[in-house]
mmCIF file of C-alpha atoms in Angstrom:
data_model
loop_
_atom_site.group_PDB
_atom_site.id
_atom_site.type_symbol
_atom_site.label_atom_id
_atom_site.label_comp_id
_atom_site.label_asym_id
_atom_site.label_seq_id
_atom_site.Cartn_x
_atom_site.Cartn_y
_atom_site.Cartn_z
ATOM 1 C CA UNK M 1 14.476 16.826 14.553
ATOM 2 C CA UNK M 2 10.628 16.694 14.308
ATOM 3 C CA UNK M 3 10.736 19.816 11.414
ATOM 4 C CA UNK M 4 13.493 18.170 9.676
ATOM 5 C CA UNK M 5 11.580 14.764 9.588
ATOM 6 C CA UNK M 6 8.334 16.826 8.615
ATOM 7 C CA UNK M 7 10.715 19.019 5.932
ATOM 8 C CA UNK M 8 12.231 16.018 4.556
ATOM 9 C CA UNK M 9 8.295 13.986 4.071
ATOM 10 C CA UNK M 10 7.214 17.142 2.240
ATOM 11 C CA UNK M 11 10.488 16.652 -0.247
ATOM 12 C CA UNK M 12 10.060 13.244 -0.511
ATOM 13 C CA UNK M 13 6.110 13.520 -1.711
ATOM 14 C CA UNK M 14 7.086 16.655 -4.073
ATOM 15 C CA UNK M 15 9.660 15.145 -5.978
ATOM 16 C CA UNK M 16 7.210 11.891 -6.267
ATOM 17 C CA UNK M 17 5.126 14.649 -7.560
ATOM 18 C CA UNK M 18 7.592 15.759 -9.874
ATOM 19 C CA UNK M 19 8.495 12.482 -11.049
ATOM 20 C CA UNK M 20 5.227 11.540 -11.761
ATOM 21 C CA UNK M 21 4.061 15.234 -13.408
ATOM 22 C CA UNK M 22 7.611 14.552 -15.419
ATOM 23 C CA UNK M 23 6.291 11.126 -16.691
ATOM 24 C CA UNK M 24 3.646 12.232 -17.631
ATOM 25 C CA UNK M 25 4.297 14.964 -20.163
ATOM 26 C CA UNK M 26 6.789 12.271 -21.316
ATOM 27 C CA UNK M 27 4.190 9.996 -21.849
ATOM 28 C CA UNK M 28 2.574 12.504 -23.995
ATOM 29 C CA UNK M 29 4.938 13.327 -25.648
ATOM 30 C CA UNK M 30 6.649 9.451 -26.713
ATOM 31 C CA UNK M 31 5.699 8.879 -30.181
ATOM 32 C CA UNK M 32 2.728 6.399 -30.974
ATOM 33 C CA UNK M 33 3.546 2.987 -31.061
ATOM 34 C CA UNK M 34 2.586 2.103 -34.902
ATOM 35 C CA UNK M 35 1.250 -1.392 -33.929
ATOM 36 C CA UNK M 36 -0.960 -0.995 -30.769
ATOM 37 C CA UNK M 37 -1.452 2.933 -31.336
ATOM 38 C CA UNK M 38 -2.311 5.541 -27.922
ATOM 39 C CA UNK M 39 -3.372 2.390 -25.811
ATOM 40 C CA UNK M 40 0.408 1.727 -25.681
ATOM 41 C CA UNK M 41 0.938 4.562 -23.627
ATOM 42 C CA UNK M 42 -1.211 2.669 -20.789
ATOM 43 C CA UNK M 43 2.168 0.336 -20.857
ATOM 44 C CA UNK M 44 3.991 3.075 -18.759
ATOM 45 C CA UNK M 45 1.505 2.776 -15.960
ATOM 46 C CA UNK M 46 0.749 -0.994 -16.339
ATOM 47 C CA UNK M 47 4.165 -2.117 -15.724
ATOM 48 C CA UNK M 48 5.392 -0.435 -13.070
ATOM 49 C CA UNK M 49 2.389 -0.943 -11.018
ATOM 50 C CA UNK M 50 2.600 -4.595 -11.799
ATOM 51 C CA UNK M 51 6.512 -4.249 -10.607
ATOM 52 C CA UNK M 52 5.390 -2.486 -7.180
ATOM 53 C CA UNK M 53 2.288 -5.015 -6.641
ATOM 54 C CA UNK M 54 5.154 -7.932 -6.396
ATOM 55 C CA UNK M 55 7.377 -5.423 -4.361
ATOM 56 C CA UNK M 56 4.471 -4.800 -2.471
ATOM 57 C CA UNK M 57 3.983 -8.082 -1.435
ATOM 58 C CA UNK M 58 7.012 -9.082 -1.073
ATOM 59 C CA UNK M 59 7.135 -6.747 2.034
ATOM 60 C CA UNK M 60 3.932 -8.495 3.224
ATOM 61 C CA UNK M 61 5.714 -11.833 3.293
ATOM 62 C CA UNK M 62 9.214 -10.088 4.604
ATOM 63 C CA UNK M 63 7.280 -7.930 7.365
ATOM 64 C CA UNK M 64 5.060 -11.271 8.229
ATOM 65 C CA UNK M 65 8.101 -13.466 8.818
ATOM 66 C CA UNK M 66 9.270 -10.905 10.908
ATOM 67 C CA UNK M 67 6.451 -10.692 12.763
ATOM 68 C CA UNK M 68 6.451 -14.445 13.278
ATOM 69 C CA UNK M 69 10.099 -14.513 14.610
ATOM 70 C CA UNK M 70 9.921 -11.855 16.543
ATOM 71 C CA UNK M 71 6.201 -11.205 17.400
ATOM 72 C CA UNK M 72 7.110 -7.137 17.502
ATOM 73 C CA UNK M 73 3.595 -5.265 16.437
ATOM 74 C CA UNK M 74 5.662 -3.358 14.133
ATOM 75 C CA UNK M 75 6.069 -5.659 11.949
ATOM 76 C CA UNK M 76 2.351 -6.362 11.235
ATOM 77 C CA UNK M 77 1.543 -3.047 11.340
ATOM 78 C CA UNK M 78 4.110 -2.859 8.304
ATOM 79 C CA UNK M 79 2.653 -5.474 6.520
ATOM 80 C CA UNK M 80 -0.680 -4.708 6.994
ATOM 81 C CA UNK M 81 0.346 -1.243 4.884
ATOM 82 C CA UNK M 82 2.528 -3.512 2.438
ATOM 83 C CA UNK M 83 -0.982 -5.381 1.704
ATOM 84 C CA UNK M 84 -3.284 -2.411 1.263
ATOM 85 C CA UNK M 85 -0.514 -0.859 -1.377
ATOM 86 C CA UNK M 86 -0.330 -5.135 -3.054
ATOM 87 C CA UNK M 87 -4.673 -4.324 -3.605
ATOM 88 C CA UNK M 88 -4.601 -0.920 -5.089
ATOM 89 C CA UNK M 89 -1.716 -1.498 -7.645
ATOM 90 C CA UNK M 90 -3.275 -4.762 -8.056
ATOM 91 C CA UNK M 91 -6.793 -2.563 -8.685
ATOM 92 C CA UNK M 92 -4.711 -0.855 -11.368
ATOM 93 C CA UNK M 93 -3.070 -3.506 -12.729
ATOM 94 C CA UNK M 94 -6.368 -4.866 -12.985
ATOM 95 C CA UNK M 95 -7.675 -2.260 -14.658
ATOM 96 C CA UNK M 96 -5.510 -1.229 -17.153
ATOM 97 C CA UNK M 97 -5.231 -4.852 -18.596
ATOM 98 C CA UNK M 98 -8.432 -4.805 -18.876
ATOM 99 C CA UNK M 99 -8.683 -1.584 -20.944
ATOM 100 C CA UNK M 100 -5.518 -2.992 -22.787
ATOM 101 C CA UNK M 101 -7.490 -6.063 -23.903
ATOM 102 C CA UNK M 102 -10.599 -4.730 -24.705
ATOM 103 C CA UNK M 103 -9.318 -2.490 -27.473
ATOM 104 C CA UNK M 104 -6.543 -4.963 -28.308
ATOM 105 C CA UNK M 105 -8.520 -8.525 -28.075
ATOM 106 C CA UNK M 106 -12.152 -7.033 -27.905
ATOM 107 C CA UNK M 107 -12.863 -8.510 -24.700
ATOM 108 C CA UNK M 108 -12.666 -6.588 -21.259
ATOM 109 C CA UNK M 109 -10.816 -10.365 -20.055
ATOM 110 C CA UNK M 110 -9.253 -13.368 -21.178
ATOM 111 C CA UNK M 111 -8.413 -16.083 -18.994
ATOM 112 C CA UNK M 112 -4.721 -16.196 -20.143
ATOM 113 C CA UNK M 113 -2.045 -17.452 -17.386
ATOM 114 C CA UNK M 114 -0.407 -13.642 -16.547
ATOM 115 C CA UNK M 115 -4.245 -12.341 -16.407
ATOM 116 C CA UNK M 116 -5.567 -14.952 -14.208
ATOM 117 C CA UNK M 117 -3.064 -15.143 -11.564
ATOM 118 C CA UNK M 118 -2.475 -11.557 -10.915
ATOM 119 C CA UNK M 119 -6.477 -11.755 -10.661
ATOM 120 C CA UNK M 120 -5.147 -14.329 -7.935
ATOM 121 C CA UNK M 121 -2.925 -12.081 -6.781
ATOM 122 C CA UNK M 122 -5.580 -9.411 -6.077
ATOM 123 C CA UNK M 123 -8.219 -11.890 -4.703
ATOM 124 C CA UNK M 124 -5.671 -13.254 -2.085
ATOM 125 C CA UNK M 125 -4.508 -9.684 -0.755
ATOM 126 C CA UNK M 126 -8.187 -8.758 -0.982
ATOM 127 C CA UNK M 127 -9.036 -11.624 1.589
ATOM 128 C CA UNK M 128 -5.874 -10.871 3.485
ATOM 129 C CA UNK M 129 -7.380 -7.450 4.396
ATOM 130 C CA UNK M 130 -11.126 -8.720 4.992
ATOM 131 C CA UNK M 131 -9.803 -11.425 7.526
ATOM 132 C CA UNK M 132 -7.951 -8.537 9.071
ATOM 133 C CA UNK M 133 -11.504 -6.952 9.580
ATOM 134 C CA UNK M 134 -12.836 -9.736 11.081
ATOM 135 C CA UNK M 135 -10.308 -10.851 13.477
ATOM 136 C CA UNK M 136 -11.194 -8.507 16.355
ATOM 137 C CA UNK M 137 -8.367 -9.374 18.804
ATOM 138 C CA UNK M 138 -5.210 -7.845 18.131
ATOM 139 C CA UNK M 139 -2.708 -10.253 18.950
ATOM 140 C CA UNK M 140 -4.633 -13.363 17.123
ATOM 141 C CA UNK M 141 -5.281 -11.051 14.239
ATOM 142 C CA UNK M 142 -0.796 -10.486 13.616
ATOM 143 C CA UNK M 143 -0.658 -14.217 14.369
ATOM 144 C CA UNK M 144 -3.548 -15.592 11.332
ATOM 145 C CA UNK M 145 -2.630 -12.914 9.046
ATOM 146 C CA UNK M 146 1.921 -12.983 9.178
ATOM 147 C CA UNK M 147 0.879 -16.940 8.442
ATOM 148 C CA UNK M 148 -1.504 -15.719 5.554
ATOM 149 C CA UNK M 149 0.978 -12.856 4.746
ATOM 150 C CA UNK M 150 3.964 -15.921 3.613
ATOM 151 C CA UNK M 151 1.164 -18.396 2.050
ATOM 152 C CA UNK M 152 0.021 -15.475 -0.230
ATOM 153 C CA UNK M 153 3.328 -14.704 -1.537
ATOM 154 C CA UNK M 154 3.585 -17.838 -3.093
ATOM 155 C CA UNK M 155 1.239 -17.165 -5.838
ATOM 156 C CA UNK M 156 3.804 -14.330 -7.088
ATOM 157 C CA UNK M 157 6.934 -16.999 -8.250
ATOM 158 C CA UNK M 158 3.791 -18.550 -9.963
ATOM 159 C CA UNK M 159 2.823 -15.334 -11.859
ATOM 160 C CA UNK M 160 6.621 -14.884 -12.228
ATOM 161 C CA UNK M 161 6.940 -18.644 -13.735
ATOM 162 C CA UNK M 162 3.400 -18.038 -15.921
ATOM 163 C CA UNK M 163 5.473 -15.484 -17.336
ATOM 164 C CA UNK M 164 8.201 -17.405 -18.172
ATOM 165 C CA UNK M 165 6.972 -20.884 -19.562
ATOM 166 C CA UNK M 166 3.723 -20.560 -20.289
ATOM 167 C CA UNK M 167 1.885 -19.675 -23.788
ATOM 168 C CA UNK M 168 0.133 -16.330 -23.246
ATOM 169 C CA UNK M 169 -1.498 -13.608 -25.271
ATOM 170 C CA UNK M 170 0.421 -10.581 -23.610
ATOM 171 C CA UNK M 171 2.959 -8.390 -25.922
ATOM 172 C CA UNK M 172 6.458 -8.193 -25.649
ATOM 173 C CA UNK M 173 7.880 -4.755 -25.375
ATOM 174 C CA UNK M 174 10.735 -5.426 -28.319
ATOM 175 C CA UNK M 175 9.221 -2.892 -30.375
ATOM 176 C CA UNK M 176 9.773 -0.008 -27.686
ATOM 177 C CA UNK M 177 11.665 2.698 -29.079
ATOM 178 C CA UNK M 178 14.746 4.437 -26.766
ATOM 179 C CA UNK M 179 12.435 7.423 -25.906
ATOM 180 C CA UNK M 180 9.519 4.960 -24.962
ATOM 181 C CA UNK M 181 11.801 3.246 -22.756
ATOM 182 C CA UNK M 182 13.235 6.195 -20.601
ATOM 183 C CA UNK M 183 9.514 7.438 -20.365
ATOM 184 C CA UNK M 184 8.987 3.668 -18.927
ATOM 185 C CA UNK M 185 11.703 3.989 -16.491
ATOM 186 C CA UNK M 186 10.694 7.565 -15.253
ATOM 187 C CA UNK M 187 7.348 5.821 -14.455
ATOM 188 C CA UNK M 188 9.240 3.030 -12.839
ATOM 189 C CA UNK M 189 10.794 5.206 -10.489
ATOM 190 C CA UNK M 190 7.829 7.479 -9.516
ATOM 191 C CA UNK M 191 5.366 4.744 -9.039
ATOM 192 C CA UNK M 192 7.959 3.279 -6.807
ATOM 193 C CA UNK M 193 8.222 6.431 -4.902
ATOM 194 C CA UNK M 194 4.529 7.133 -4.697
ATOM 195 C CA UNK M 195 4.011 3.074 -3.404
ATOM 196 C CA UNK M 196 6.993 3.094 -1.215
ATOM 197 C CA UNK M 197 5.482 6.788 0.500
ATOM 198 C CA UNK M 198 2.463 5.235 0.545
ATOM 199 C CA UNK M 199 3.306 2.099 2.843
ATOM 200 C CA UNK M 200 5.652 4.697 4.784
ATOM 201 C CA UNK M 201 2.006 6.843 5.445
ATOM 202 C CA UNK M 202 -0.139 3.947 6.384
ATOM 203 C CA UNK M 203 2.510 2.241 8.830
ATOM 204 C CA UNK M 204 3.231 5.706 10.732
ATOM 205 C CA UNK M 205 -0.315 5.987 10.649
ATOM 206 C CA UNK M 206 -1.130 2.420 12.847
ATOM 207 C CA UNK M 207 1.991 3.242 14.850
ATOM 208 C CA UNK M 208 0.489 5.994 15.783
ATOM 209 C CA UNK M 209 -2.700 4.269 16.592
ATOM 210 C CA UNK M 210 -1.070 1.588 18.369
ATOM 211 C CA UNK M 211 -2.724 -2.023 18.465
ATOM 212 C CA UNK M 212 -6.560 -2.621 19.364
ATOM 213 C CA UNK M 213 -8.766 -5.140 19.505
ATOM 214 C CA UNK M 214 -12.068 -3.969 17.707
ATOM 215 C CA UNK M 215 -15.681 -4.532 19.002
ATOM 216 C CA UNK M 216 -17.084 -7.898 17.141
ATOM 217 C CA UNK M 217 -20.413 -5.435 16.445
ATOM 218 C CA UNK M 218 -21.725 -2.239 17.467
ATOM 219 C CA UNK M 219 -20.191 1.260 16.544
ATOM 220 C CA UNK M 220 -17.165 0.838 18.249
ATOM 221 C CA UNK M 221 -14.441 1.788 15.555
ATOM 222 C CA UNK M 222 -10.932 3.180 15.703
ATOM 223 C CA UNK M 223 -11.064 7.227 16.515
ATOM 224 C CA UNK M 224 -9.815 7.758 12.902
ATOM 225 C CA UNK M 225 -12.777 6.773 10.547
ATOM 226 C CA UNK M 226 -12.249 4.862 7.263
ATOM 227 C CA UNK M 227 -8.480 3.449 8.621
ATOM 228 C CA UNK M 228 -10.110 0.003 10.841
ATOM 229 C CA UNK M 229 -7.130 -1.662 11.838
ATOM 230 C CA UNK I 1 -15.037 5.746 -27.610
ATOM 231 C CA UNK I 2 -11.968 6.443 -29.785
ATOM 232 C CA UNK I 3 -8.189 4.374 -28.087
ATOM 233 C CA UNK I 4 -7.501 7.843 -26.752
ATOM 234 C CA UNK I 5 -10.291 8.195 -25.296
ATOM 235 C CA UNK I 6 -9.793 4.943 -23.478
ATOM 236 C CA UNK I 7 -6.439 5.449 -22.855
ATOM 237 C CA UNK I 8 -6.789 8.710 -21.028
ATOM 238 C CA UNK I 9 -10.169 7.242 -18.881
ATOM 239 C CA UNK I 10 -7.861 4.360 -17.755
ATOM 240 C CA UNK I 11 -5.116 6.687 -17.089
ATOM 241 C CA UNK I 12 -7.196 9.158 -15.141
ATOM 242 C CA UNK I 13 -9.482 6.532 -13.423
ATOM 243 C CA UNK I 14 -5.979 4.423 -12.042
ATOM 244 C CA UNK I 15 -4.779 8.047 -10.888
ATOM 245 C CA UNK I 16 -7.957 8.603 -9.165
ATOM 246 C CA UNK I 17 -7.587 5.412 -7.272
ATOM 247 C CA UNK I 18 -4.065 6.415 -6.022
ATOM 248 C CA UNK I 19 -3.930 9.061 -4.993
ATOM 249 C CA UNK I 20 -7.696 8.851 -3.444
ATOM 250 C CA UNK I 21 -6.092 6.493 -1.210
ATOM 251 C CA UNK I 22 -2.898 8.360 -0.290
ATOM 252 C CA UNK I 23 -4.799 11.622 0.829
ATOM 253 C CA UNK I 24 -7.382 9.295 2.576
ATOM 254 C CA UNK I 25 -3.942 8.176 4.554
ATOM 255 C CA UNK I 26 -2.433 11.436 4.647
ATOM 256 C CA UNK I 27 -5.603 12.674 6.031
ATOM 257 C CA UNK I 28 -6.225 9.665 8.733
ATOM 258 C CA UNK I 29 -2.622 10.310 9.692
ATOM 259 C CA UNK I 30 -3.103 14.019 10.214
ATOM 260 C CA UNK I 31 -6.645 13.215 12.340
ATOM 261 C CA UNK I 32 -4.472 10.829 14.433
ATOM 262 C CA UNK I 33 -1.881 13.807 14.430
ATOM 263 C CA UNK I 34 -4.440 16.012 15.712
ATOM 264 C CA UNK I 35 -6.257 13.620 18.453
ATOM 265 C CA UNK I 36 -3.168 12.968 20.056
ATOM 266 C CA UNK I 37 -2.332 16.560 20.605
ATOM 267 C CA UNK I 38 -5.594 17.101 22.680
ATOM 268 C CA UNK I 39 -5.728 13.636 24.598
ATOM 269 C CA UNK I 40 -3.720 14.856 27.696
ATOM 270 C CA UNK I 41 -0.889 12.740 28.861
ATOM 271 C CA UNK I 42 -2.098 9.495 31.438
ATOM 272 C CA UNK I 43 -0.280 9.700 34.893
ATOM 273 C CA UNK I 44 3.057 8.212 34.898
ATOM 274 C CA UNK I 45 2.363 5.567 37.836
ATOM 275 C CA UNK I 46 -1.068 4.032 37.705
ATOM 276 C CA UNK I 47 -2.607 4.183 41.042
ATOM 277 C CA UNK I 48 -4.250 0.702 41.557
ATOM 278 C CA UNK I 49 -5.291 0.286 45.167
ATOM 279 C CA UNK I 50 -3.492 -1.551 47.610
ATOM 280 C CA UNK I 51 0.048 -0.856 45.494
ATOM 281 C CA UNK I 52 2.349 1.163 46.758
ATOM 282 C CA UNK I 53 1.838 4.651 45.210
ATOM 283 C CA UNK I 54 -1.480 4.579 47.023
ATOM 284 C CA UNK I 55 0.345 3.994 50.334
ATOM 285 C CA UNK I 56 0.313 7.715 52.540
ATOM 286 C CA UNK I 57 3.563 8.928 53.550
ATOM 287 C CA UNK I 58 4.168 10.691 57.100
ATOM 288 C CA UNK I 59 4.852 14.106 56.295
ATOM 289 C CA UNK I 60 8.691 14.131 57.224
ATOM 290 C CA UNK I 61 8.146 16.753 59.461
ATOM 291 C CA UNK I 62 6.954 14.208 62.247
ATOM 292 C CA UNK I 63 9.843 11.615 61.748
ATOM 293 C CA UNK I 64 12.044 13.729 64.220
ATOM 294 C CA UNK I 65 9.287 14.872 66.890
#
């Protein structure tokens, strides 16, 4: 059972692999967009991480209602992992756009609606993981951070809604061609893969770990450096 | 710095940043992995004193003498 499980991680993370090495050439390949030239190729990494950062916290706010129902450690421990993935694609998100606007707008940021609350976005799930940090009994920590977990979320139906209704400087993708479009969806699916995996990792990883209450100061740290719980 | 230029720095930096963190998981899972394969097991029944694990049996040998 325990080779199978260990078999079937190692298939799992080499056909992300494969997905992902697949995209790419595929993103090399699609033809130049004729308005926005190479930059549009960023497009097939800036959406779907933008996709799995609201995925990502959606599992925050589903794992933290959990936890608040049913006050299982489990369920922190898996949004904990949900929120680490919701910064780093928020990172990228970040970071792309920016890249996108400087040779599109010439400026590195605008304060457009989209741009500004996924900069929300990030800044909440940033703070999500630093109260985390500083919250050094276990219990109390899962309690103030499931509550945090489903007050976050909310700023994601108001990205979604910023989208929607308001005025903003972000291009449409009606000028994608067919070919641009299938390399967006292999990117879809293997930044999906590689997020989903991800969380997977990082919650077997505090199971394994189990909860702790951390020292307030001092050296005291979990036995695995770099993961504080 | 030509578009491509910036295009491929983005690319590469935003792929540096993910998978950085998944082998920095990967690799805290495998350490975790490896320090629970050389903590030994704890005993079963803690022995607190007073409670009854800590209590000495008569060897049954003297019940019947």
């Amino acid at each position: 059972m325990d080779r199978w499980r260990k078999w079937s991680v190692y298939a799992y993370w080499g056909l992300t692999l494969l997905v992902l090495g697949f995209g790419t050439v595929r993103a090399v390949l699609a033809p130049i967009d004729a308005t926005w030239g190479p930059i549009q190729k960023l497009l097939y990494l800036h959406l779907p991480v933008a996709a799995n950062t609201f995925i990502a916290a959606l599992i925050v706010c589903i794992a933290s209602v959990g936890y608040i129902s049913g006050r299982k450690q489990k369920w922190d421990d898996l949004a904990h992992a949900a929120a680490a993935m919701t910064v780093l694609n928020g990172t990228v998100l970040l970071i792309t756009g920016m890249f996108w606007a400087k040779i599109s707008w010439g400026q590195w940021w605008t304060w457009s609606p989209r741009m500004t609350f996924s900069l929300i976005l990030w800044v909440l799930y940033a703070v999500y993981l630093l109260l985390r940090a500083r919250i050094h009994s276990a219990e109390r920590r899962a309690v103030v951070s499931s509550i945090y977990g489903v007050v976050a979320f909310l700023d994601v139906p108001l990205l979604y809604l910023s989208v929607k209704l308001l005025p903003d400087v972000h291009p449409t993708s009606s000028g994608m061609t067919p070919a641009m479009y299938s390399t967006l969806w292999i990117w879809m699916v293997g930044i999906t893969m590689f997020s989903l995996g991800t969380i997977a990792l990082r919650y077997e990883l505090a199971q394994r770990l189990g909860p702790r209450d951390t020292a307030p100061v001092g050296p005291a740290r979990p036995a695995v450096a770099g993961m504080a719980r | 710095m030509t578009d491509a230029h910036a295009t491929l720095l983005a690319f590469l930096g935003s792929f540096g940043l993910l998978a950085g963190y998944a082998a920095r998981v990967a690799i805290a899972r495998q350490q975790a992995r490896e320090s629970k394969l050389r903590t030994p097991e704890p005993p079963r029944a803690e022995r607190r004193p007073g409670s009854a694990v800590m209590t000495e049996q008569k060897p049954r040998s003297t019940i019947n003498k």
